[in-house]
Amino acid sequence: MPTGNYIRQNSVKTRLAAGLAANHVEGFLQWLRERQYTPLTVIERERLLACWTDWACEAGYAFETIRDAYKASYTLIGSGYRSRFRGDLHKDAVECAKLFIIYLETCKVLDSLPAPTEPALLVEFRHWALEQHGLAETTLGFYLHVIRLFVAYMGEDPTTYTAATIRAFVLERGQNVSQCRVKGIIVSTRSFLRFLVATKRCPSGLVHALPRSANWQLTSIPRFLPDAEIERIIDACDGEHRLRDRAIILLLARLGLRASEVARLTFDDLDWSQGHIRIHGKGRRLELLPLTQEIGDAIVAYVTRQRPPVPTRALFVTVVAPVHEINRIVVKCLVNRALTRAGIDSPHRGAHILRHSAATAMLRHGVSLADVGAVLRHRDTAMTAHYAKVDLTLLSAIAQPWDGRAPC
């Protein structure tokens, strides 16, 4: 038997080297390590990526069409495709491909590649909405979802749009949905029509094709939790592994921040010398709120004792790999879990219940309506007055005199 050094061939690395991800594998693996993936998980992701790239190459895809390859594989798995042998395409491999594409987008590698096909009207509307109206990404995302359906229904030629067909679209989409959803469809469609009018693609009269939906604003009692339950929620975020949750809950419950505003906070938004937090509010407005001792201590504890060292200026990041900045959905789920741990039985379990609770708590403790409106950053004073319904004394302060005749 011959002697000598034998090198075992690594089939995974060989398959990756021959696939469409060959030039970016090592960078992807290092990116995973920087985001706190464990060594065993990194190895598993490498194997899954090899499975997916094998399928993509056999299906005739190249790196230039990697987004199309992912879309096709996702559709294939959704249609019920099952692996035929070890190493074949399966759900976990497709999820790994999605993670790989996120890495490529993060590193700007895909900037030079063709973007997913999108009607030119929608691409131009996105830029118009962001630059001219300063819409938040979350709001714009909802608008675009409705507008994609609108364009698919109406076609890409605005000169063919009529008031009758526009109303027909809204009536069809509005069947079997809530009143709030119908209002969202109307607002999104009207915004798109305003864009078409502004760019001289259709006559201005079409903006008025959709009447306003019935809406009884500010008629309900504000949803809020009493002070004792708020304290229970904060106490439910004790322990070293929940320092992030505690800091976020305090920002929501004490300052009445929105979930998206918390998610967008960065280290640059904290002014420790002046005791201010800079908030990125609606319409790209930048506003200052006080950085209280309680909130400051919670943030310092999180940053120094729990936050992992990741290359991002975002203040709050995820606690499991891949570690990256959080979004408003993470904040919403975090609040929901805190309510459950605190034993709070409330039908409203999102982050906004804490904003309402902060407003009503300030009013009950003697803070004026004007000051509450300044903290919540309301543009309309009627929104702030809505919270006065929780206190009859405050209601009497804002009630208007009755001009009618006295009853018999």
CSV table of C-alpha atoms in Angstrom, one decimal:
chain,number,residue,atom,x,y,z
A,1,MET,CA,0.0,0.0,0.0
A,2,PRO,CA,1.6,3.3,-1.0
A,3,THR,CA,2.5,5.8,1.7
A,4,GLY,CA,2.4,9.5,1.8
A,5,ASN,CA,0.2,12.4,2.7
A,6,TYR,CA,-3.4,12.0,1.8
A,7,ILE,CA,-5.7,15.0,1.5
A,8,ARG,CA,-9.4,14.4,2.0
A,9,GLN,CA,-11.4,16.4,-0.5
A,10,ASN,CA,-13.9,18.8,1.1
A,11,SER,CA,-17.0,18.2,-1.1
A,12,VAL,CA,-18.8,21.2,0.3
A,13,LYS,CA,-16.0,23.7,-0.5
A,14,THR,CA,-15.5,22.0,-3.9
A,15,ARG,CA,-19.2,22.4,-4.7
A,16,LEU,CA,-19.2,26.0,-3.6
A,17,ALA,CA,-16.1,26.8,-5.6
A,18,ALA,CA,-17.9,25.5,-8.7
A,19,GLY,CA,-21.1,27.3,-8.0
A,20,LEU,CA,-22.5,30.8,-8.6
A,21,ALA,CA,-21.4,32.0,-5.1
A,22,ALA,CA,-17.8,31.0,-5.5
A,23,ASN,CA,-16.3,34.5,-5.2
A,24,HIS,CA,-18.3,35.5,-2.1
A,25,VAL,CA,-18.4,32.4,0.1
A,26,GLU,CA,-15.5,33.4,2.5
A,27,GLY,CA,-16.9,36.9,2.9
A,28,PHE,CA,-20.3,35.5,3.7
A,29,LEU,CA,-18.9,33.1,6.3
A,30,GLN,CA,-17.0,36.0,8.0
A,31,TRP,CA,-20.2,38.1,7.9
A,32,LEU,CA,-22.0,35.3,9.8
A,33,ARG,CA,-19.2,35.1,12.4
A,34,GLU,CA,-19.4,38.9,12.9
A,35,ARG,CA,-23.1,38.6,13.6
A,36,GLN,CA,-22.5,36.1,16.4
A,37,TYR,CA,-23.4,32.9,14.6
A,38,THR,CA,-21.8,29.9,16.4
A,39,PRO,CA,-19.0,28.0,14.6
A,40,LEU,CA,-21.3,24.9,14.2
A,41,THR,CA,-24.1,27.1,12.7
A,42,VAL,CA,-21.6,28.7,10.3
A,43,ILE,CA,-20.5,25.3,9.1
A,44,GLU,CA,-24.2,24.3,8.6
A,45,ARG,CA,-24.9,27.5,6.6
A,46,GLU,CA,-22.0,26.7,4.4
A,47,ARG,CA,-23.4,23.3,3.7
A,48,LEU,CA,-26.9,24.6,3.0
A,49,LEU,CA,-25.5,27.3,0.6
A,50,ALA,CA,-23.7,24.5,-1.3
A,51,CYS,CA,-27.0,22.6,-1.7
A,52,TRP,CA,-28.8,25.7,-3.0
A,53,THR,CA,-26.0,26.8,-5.4
A,54,ASP,CA,-25.9,23.2,-6.8
A,55,TRP,CA,-29.6,23.4,-7.6
A,56,ALA,CA,-29.3,27.0,-9.0
A,57,CYS,CA,-26.4,25.9,-11.4
A,58,GLU,CA,-28.3,22.9,-12.6
A,59,ALA,CA,-31.4,25.0,-13.2
A,60,GLY,CA,-29.3,27.3,-15.4
A,61,TYR,CA,-29.0,30.4,-13.2
A,62,ALA,CA,-25.8,32.5,-12.9
A,63,PHE,CA,-24.7,35.0,-10.3
A,64,GLU,CA,-26.2,37.8,-12.3
A,65,THR,CA,-29.6,36.3,-11.9
A,66,ILE,CA,-29.3,35.2,-8.3
A,67,ARG,CA,-32.4,37.0,-7.2
A,68,ASP,CA,-34.4,35.2,-9.9
A,69,ALA,CA,-32.9,31.9,-8.7
A,70,TYR,CA,-34.0,32.5,-5.1
A,71,LYS,CA,-37.5,33.5,-6.3
A,72,ALA,CA,-37.8,30.3,-8.4
A,73,SER,CA,-36.5,28.1,-5.6
A,74,TYR,CA,-38.9,29.7,-3.1
A,75,THR,CA,-41.8,29.1,-5.4
A,76,LEU,CA,-40.7,25.5,-6.0
A,77,ILE,CA,-40.6,24.7,-2.3
A,78,GLY,CA,-44.0,26.4,-1.8
A,79,SER,CA,-45.5,24.2,-4.5
A,80,GLY,CA,-44.7,21.1,-2.4
A,81,TYR,CA,-41.3,20.0,-3.8
A,82,ARG,CA,-39.5,17.4,-1.6
A,83,SER,CA,-35.8,16.6,-1.6
A,84,ARG,CA,-34.9,13.5,-3.6
A,85,PHE,CA,-31.5,12.8,-2.0
A,86,ARG,CA,-29.2,14.2,0.6
A,87,GLY,CA,-27.8,17.6,-0.6
A,88,ASP,CA,-30.8,18.3,-2.8
A,89,LEU,CA,-32.9,21.5,-2.6
A,90,HIS,CA,-35.0,21.9,0.6
A,91,LYS,CA,-36.6,24.6,2.7
A,92,ASP,CA,-33.5,25.3,4.9
A,93,ALA,CA,-31.3,25.7,1.8
A,94,VAL,CA,-33.7,28.3,0.4
A,95,GLU,CA,-33.7,30.2,3.7
A,96,CYS,CA,-29.9,30.1,3.6
A,97,ALA,CA,-30.0,31.5,0.1
A,98,LYS,CA,-32.1,34.4,1.3
A,99,LEU,CA,-29.5,35.1,4.0
A,100,PHE,CA,-26.8,35.0,1.4
A,101,ILE,CA,-28.6,37.6,-0.7
A,102,ILE,CA,-29.1,39.8,2.3
A,103,TYR,CA,-25.3,39.7,2.8
A,104,LEU,CA,-24.7,40.6,-0.8
A,105,GLU,CA,-27.2,43.5,-0.5
A,106,THR,CA,-25.5,44.7,2.7
A,107,CYS,CA,-22.1,44.7,1.0
A,108,LYS,CA,-23.5,46.5,-2.0
A,109,VAL,CA,-22.5,43.7,-4.2
A,110,LEU,CA,-25.9,43.5,-5.9
A,111,ASP,CA,-26.1,47.2,-6.7
A,112,SER,CA,-24.6,46.6,-10.1
A,113,LEU,CA,-27.0,43.6,-10.9
A,114,PRO,CA,-30.5,43.9,-12.3
A,115,ALA,CA,-33.0,44.6,-9.5
A,116,PRO,CA,-36.2,42.6,-9.3
A,117,THR,CA,-38.6,43.7,-12.0
A,118,GLU,CA,-40.9,46.4,-10.8
A,119,PRO,CA,-43.2,48.6,-13.0
A,120,ALA,CA,-41.6,51.9,-13.8
A,121,LEU,CA,-44.5,53.8,-12.3
A,122,LEU,CA,-43.9,52.2,-8.9
A,123,VAL,CA,-40.2,52.9,-9.0
A,124,GLU,CA,-40.8,56.6,-9.8
A,125,PHE,CA,-43.6,56.8,-7.2
A,126,ARG,CA,-41.3,55.4,-4.5
A,127,HIS,CA,-38.8,58.2,-5.2
A,128,TRP,CA,-41.5,60.8,-5.3
A,129,ALA,CA,-43.1,59.7,-2.0
A,130,LEU,CA,-39.7,59.6,-0.2
A,131,GLU,CA,-38.3,62.8,-1.6
A,132,GLN,CA,-41.4,65.0,-1.9
A,133,HIS,CA,-43.5,63.8,1.0
A,134,GLY,CA,-41.0,62.2,3.4
A,135,LEU,CA,-43.1,59.1,3.9
A,136,ALA,CA,-41.8,56.6,6.4
A,137,GLU,CA,-40.6,53.3,5.0
A,138,THR,CA,-43.3,51.4,6.9
A,139,THR,CA,-46.1,53.6,5.5
A,140,LEU,CA,-44.6,53.5,2.0
A,141,GLY,CA,-44.4,49.7,2.2
A,142,PHE,CA,-48.2,49.5,2.8
A,143,TYR,CA,-48.9,52.0,0.0
A,144,LEU,CA,-46.8,50.1,-2.4
A,145,HIS,CA,-48.5,46.8,-1.6
A,146,VAL,CA,-51.9,48.4,-2.5
A,147,ILE,CA,-50.5,50.2,-5.6
A,148,ARG,CA,-49.0,47.0,-7.0
A,149,LEU,CA,-52.5,45.5,-6.9
A,150,PHE,CA,-53.9,48.7,-8.4
A,151,VAL,CA,-51.5,48.7,-11.3
A,152,ALA,CA,-52.0,45.0,-12.0
A,153,TYR,CA,-55.8,45.7,-12.0
A,154,MET,CA,-55.7,49.0,-14.0
A,155,GLY,CA,-52.7,48.5,-16.2
A,156,GLU,CA,-49.6,50.6,-16.6
A,157,ASP,CA,-51.1,53.3,-18.9
A,158,PRO,CA,-52.6,56.0,-16.7
A,159,THR,CA,-54.4,57.6,-19.7
A,160,THR,CA,-56.8,54.7,-19.6
A,161,TYR,CA,-57.8,55.2,-16.0
A,162,THR,CA,-61.4,56.4,-15.3
A,163,ALA,CA,-63.3,57.3,-12.2
A,164,ALA,CA,-65.5,54.2,-12.7
A,165,THR,CA,-62.6,51.7,-12.9
A,166,ILE,CA,-60.8,53.3,-10.0
A,167,ARG,CA,-64.0,52.9,-7.8
A,168,ALA,CA,-64.4,49.4,-9.1
A,169,PHE,CA,-60.9,48.5,-7.9
A,170,VAL,CA,-61.5,49.9,-4.4
A,171,LEU,CA,-64.9,48.1,-4.1
A,172,GLU,CA,-63.4,44.8,-5.2
A,173,ARG,CA,-60.5,45.1,-2.8
A,174,GLY,CA,-62.7,46.4,0.0
A,175,GLN,CA,-64.9,43.3,0.2
A,176,ASN,CA,-64.7,41.3,3.4
A,177,VAL,CA,-62.1,43.6,5.0
A,178,SER,CA,-62.4,45.9,8.0
A,179,GLN,CA,-63.3,49.6,7.7
A,180,CYS,CA,-59.8,50.5,8.7
A,181,ARG,CA,-58.4,48.4,5.9
A,182,VAL,CA,-60.7,50.1,3.4
A,183,LYS,CA,-59.5,53.5,4.5
A,184,GLY,CA,-55.9,52.4,4.0
A,185,ILE,CA,-56.7,51.2,0.4
A,186,ILE,CA,-58.4,54.5,-0.4
A,187,VAL,CA,-55.6,56.6,1.1
A,188,SER,CA,-52.9,54.6,-0.8
A,189,THR,CA,-54.8,54.8,-4.1
A,190,ARG,CA,-55.4,58.5,-3.7
A,191,SER,CA,-51.7,59.1,-3.0
A,192,PHE,CA,-50.8,57.3,-6.2
A,193,LEU,CA,-53.3,59.3,-8.2
A,194,ARG,CA,-51.8,62.5,-6.8
A,195,PHE,CA,-48.4,61.4,-8.0
A,196,LEU,CA,-49.9,60.7,-11.5
A,197,VAL,CA,-51.4,64.2,-11.5
A,198,ALA,CA,-48.2,65.8,-10.3
A,199,THR,CA,-46.3,64.2,-13.1
A,200,LYS,CA,-49.0,65.1,-15.7
A,201,ARG,CA,-49.9,61.5,-16.5
A,202,CYS,CA,-53.6,61.9,-15.8
A,203,PRO,CA,-56.2,64.7,-15.3
A,204,SER,CA,-56.4,66.3,-11.8
A,205,GLY,CA,-60.1,65.4,-11.5
A,206,LEU,CA,-59.3,61.7,-10.9
A,207,VAL,CA,-58.0,62.5,-7.5
A,208,HIS,CA,-61.6,63.1,-6.5
A,209,ALA,CA,-62.9,59.9,-7.9
A,210,LEU,CA,-62.6,58.3,-4.4
A,211,PRO,CA,-64.8,59.7,-1.7
A,212,ARG,CA,-63.5,59.7,1.9
A,213,SER,CA,-64.4,56.6,3.8
A,214,ALA,CA,-66.7,57.0,6.8
A,215,ASN,CA,-64.6,57.6,9.8
A,216,TRP,CA,-65.6,58.6,13.4
A,217,GLN,CA,-62.4,59.9,14.8
A,218,LEU,CA,-61.6,60.1,18.4
A,219,THR,CA,-65.0,58.6,19.5
A,220,SER,CA,-63.5,55.7,21.5
A,221,ILE,CA,-62.0,55.7,25.0
A,222,PRO,CA,-58.2,55.6,24.8
A,223,ARG,CA,-56.7,52.2,25.4
A,224,PHE,CA,-54.3,52.3,28.3
A,225,LEU,CA,-53.0,50.3,31.2
A,226,PRO,CA,-53.0,51.6,34.8
A,227,ASP,CA,-49.8,52.6,36.5
A,228,ALA,CA,-49.6,49.5,38.6
A,229,GLU,CA,-49.7,47.2,35.5
A,230,ILE,CA,-47.0,49.4,33.7
A,231,GLU,CA,-44.7,48.8,36.7
A,232,ARG,CA,-45.4,45.1,36.5
A,233,ILE,CA,-44.4,45.1,32.8
A,234,ILE,CA,-41.1,46.9,33.6
A,235,ASP,CA,-40.4,44.5,36.5
A,236,ALA,CA,-41.0,41.6,34.1
A,237,CYS,CA,-37.9,42.7,32.2
A,238,ASP,CA,-35.5,42.0,35.1
A,239,GLY,CA,-32.3,39.9,34.8
A,240,GLU,CA,-29.1,40.3,32.8
A,241,HIS,CA,-30.6,38.7,29.7
A,242,ARG,CA,-33.4,41.3,29.4
A,243,LEU,CA,-31.5,44.5,29.8
A,244,ARG,CA,-32.4,45.4,26.2
A,245,ASP,CA,-36.1,44.7,26.8
A,246,ARG,CA,-36.1,46.9,29.9
A,247,ALA,CA,-34.5,49.9,28.1
A,248,ILE,CA,-37.0,49.6,25.3
A,249,ILE,CA,-40.0,49.3,27.6
A,250,LEU,CA,-39.0,52.4,29.5
A,251,LEU,CA,-38.7,54.4,26.3
A,252,LEU,CA,-42.2,53.3,25.3
A,253,ALA,CA,-43.8,53.7,28.7
A,254,ARG,CA,-42.1,56.8,30.0
A,255,LEU,CA,-41.7,58.9,26.8
A,256,GLY,CA,-44.5,57.5,24.7
A,257,LEU,CA,-42.2,56.7,21.7
A,258,ARG,CA,-43.6,54.7,18.7
A,259,ALA,CA,-42.2,51.3,18.0
A,260,SER,CA,-40.5,52.5,14.8
A,261,GLU,CA,-38.9,55.5,16.6
A,262,VAL,CA,-37.3,53.1,19.1
A,263,ALA,CA,-36.1,50.8,16.3
A,264,ARG,CA,-34.4,53.8,14.5
A,265,LEU,CA,-32.4,55.1,17.5
A,266,THR,CA,-28.7,55.2,17.1
A,267,PHE,CA,-25.8,56.1,19.4
A,268,ASP,CA,-25.6,59.4,17.6
A,269,ASP,CA,-29.1,60.2,18.8
A,270,LEU,CA,-28.0,60.2,22.5
A,271,ASP,CA,-26.7,63.5,23.8
A,272,TRP,CA,-25.4,62.6,27.3
A,273,SER,CA,-24.0,66.1,28.1
A,274,GLN,CA,-27.3,67.8,27.4
A,275,GLY,CA,-29.6,65.0,28.5
A,276,HIS,CA,-31.5,64.7,25.2
A,277,ILE,CA,-32.6,62.0,22.9
A,278,ARG,CA,-33.1,62.9,19.2
A,279,ILE,CA,-36.2,61.2,17.8
A,280,HIS,CA,-36.7,60.5,14.1
A,281,GLY,CA,-40.5,61.0,14.0
A,282,LYS,CA,-43.1,61.0,11.3
A,283,GLY,CA,-42.4,63.0,8.1
A,284,ARG,CA,-38.7,62.9,8.8
A,285,ARG,CA,-39.1,65.3,11.6
A,286,LEU,CA,-36.2,65.4,14.1
A,287,GLU,CA,-37.3,66.2,17.7
A,288,LEU,CA,-35.7,66.2,21.1
A,289,LEU,CA,-37.0,64.5,24.2
A,290,PRO,CA,-35.4,64.4,27.7
A,291,LEU,CA,-33.0,61.6,28.5
A,292,THR,CA,-34.1,60.8,32.1
A,293,GLN,CA,-31.9,59.2,34.7
A,294,GLU,CA,-34.0,56.0,34.7
A,295,ILE,CA,-33.9,55.6,30.9
A,296,GLY,CA,-30.2,56.6,30.8
A,297,ASP,CA,-29.2,54.0,33.4
A,298,ALA,CA,-31.2,51.3,31.5
A,299,ILE,CA,-29.5,52.1,28.2
A,300,VAL,CA,-26.0,52.2,29.8
A,301,ALA,CA,-26.7,48.8,31.5
A,302,TYR,CA,-27.7,47.3,28.1
A,303,VAL,CA,-24.8,48.7,26.1
A,304,THR,CA,-22.1,47.8,28.6
A,305,ARG,CA,-23.4,44.4,29.8
A,306,GLN,CA,-25.6,42.8,27.1
A,307,ARG,CA,-25.2,44.4,23.6
A,308,PRO,CA,-22.9,42.3,21.4
A,309,PRO,CA,-20.0,44.1,19.6
A,310,VAL,CA,-21.4,44.4,16.1
A,311,PRO,CA,-20.4,47.0,13.4
A,312,THR,CA,-23.6,49.1,13.5
A,313,ARG,CA,-24.5,52.5,15.0
A,314,ALA,CA,-28.0,51.2,15.8
A,315,LEU,CA,-28.6,51.3,19.5
A,316,PHE,CA,-30.8,48.2,19.8
A,317,VAL,CA,-29.9,45.0,18.0
A,318,THR,CA,-31.3,41.5,17.9
A,319,VAL,CA,-30.3,39.0,20.6
A,320,VAL,CA,-30.0,36.0,18.3
A,321,ALA,CA,-28.0,35.5,15.1
A,322,PRO,CA,-27.9,37.1,12.7
A,323,VAL,CA,-27.3,40.1,15.0
A,324,HIS,CA,-28.5,43.3,13.3
A,325,GLU,CA,-30.6,46.4,14.1
A,326,ILE,CA,-34.1,45.7,15.2
A,327,ASN,CA,-37.3,46.8,13.5
A,328,ARG,CA,-40.7,47.8,14.7
A,329,ILE,CA,-42.0,44.2,14.6
A,330,VAL,CA,-39.3,43.2,17.0
A,331,VAL,CA,-40.4,45.9,19.4
A,332,LYS,CA,-44.0,44.8,19.1
A,333,CYS,CA,-43.2,41.2,19.8
A,334,LEU,CA,-41.0,42.2,22.7
A,335,VAL,CA,-43.9,44.1,24.3
A,336,ASN,CA,-46.2,41.2,23.7
A,337,ARG,CA,-43.9,38.8,25.6
A,338,ALA,CA,-43.4,41.3,28.4
A,339,LEU,CA,-47.2,41.5,28.9
A,340,THR,CA,-47.4,37.8,29.0
A,341,ARG,CA,-44.6,37.5,31.6
A,342,ALA,CA,-46.3,40.2,33.7
A,343,GLY,CA,-49.6,38.4,33.6
A,344,ILE,CA,-51.4,41.3,31.9
A,345,ASP,CA,-54.6,40.2,30.3
A,346,SER,CA,-55.2,42.9,27.7
A,347,PRO,CA,-56.8,42.6,24.3
A,348,HIS,CA,-54.4,45.3,23.0
A,349,ARG,CA,-50.8,43.9,23.1
A,350,GLY,CA,-48.8,46.0,20.8
A,351,ALA,CA,-46.2,48.7,21.6
A,352,HIS,CA,-48.8,51.5,21.1
A,353,ILE,CA,-50.7,50.5,24.2
A,354,LEU,CA,-47.6,51.8,26.2
A,355,ARG,CA,-47.7,55.1,24.3
A,356,HIS,CA,-51.4,55.6,25.2
A,357,SER,CA,-50.6,54.6,28.8
A,358,ALA,CA,-47.8,57.2,28.9
A,359,ALA,CA,-50.1,59.9,27.7
A,360,THR,CA,-53.0,59.1,30.2
A,361,ALA,CA,-50.5,58.7,33.1
A,362,MET,CA,-49.1,62.2,32.4
A,363,LEU,CA,-52.5,63.7,32.3
A,364,ARG,CA,-53.6,62.0,35.5
A,365,HIS,CA,-50.5,63.3,37.3
A,366,GLY,CA,-51.3,66.9,36.4
A,367,VAL,CA,-49.3,67.5,33.3
A,368,SER,CA,-51.1,69.9,31.0
A,369,LEU,CA,-52.6,68.9,27.6
A,370,ALA,CA,-50.1,71.2,25.8
A,371,ASP,CA,-47.1,69.5,27.5
A,372,VAL,CA,-48.4,66.0,26.8
A,373,GLY,CA,-48.9,67.0,23.2
A,374,ALA,CA,-45.3,68.3,23.1
A,375,VAL,CA,-44.0,64.9,24.5
A,376,LEU,CA,-46.1,62.9,22.1
A,377,ARG,CA,-45.3,65.3,19.2
A,378,HIS,CA,-48.9,65.6,18.0
A,379,ARG,CA,-49.5,68.0,15.2
A,380,ASP,CA,-53.2,68.2,16.0
A,381,THR,CA,-54.2,69.3,19.5
A,382,ALA,CA,-57.4,67.2,19.1
A,383,MET,CA,-55.3,64.1,19.3
A,384,THR,CA,-54.0,65.1,22.7
A,385,ALA,CA,-57.4,66.1,23.9
A,386,HIS,CA,-58.6,62.6,23.1
A,387,TYR,CA,-56.7,61.4,26.2
A,388,ALA,CA,-58.6,63.7,28.5
A,389,LYS,CA,-61.5,61.2,28.3
A,390,VAL,CA,-59.9,59.2,31.0
A,391,ASP,CA,-60.5,62.0,33.6
A,392,LEU,CA,-63.8,63.8,34.0
A,393,THR,CA,-62.0,66.8,35.6
A,394,LEU,CA,-59.9,67.2,32.4
A,395,LEU,CA,-63.0,66.8,30.3
A,396,SER,CA,-64.6,69.7,32.0
A,397,ALA,CA,-61.6,71.8,31.3
A,398,ILE,CA,-61.8,71.3,27.5
A,399,ALA,CA,-65.6,71.0,27.1
A,400,GLN,CA,-67.2,73.7,25.0
A,401,PRO,CA,-70.3,75.5,26.2
A,402,TRP,CA,-73.7,74.4,24.8
A,403,ASP,CA,-75.3,77.1,22.7
A,404,GLY,CA,-78.6,75.4,22.3
A,405,ARG,CA,-81.8,75.9,24.3
A,406,ALA,CA,-82.2,74.3,27.7
A,407,PRO,CA,-84.4,71.2,27.9
A,408,CYS,CA,-88.0,71.7,29.0
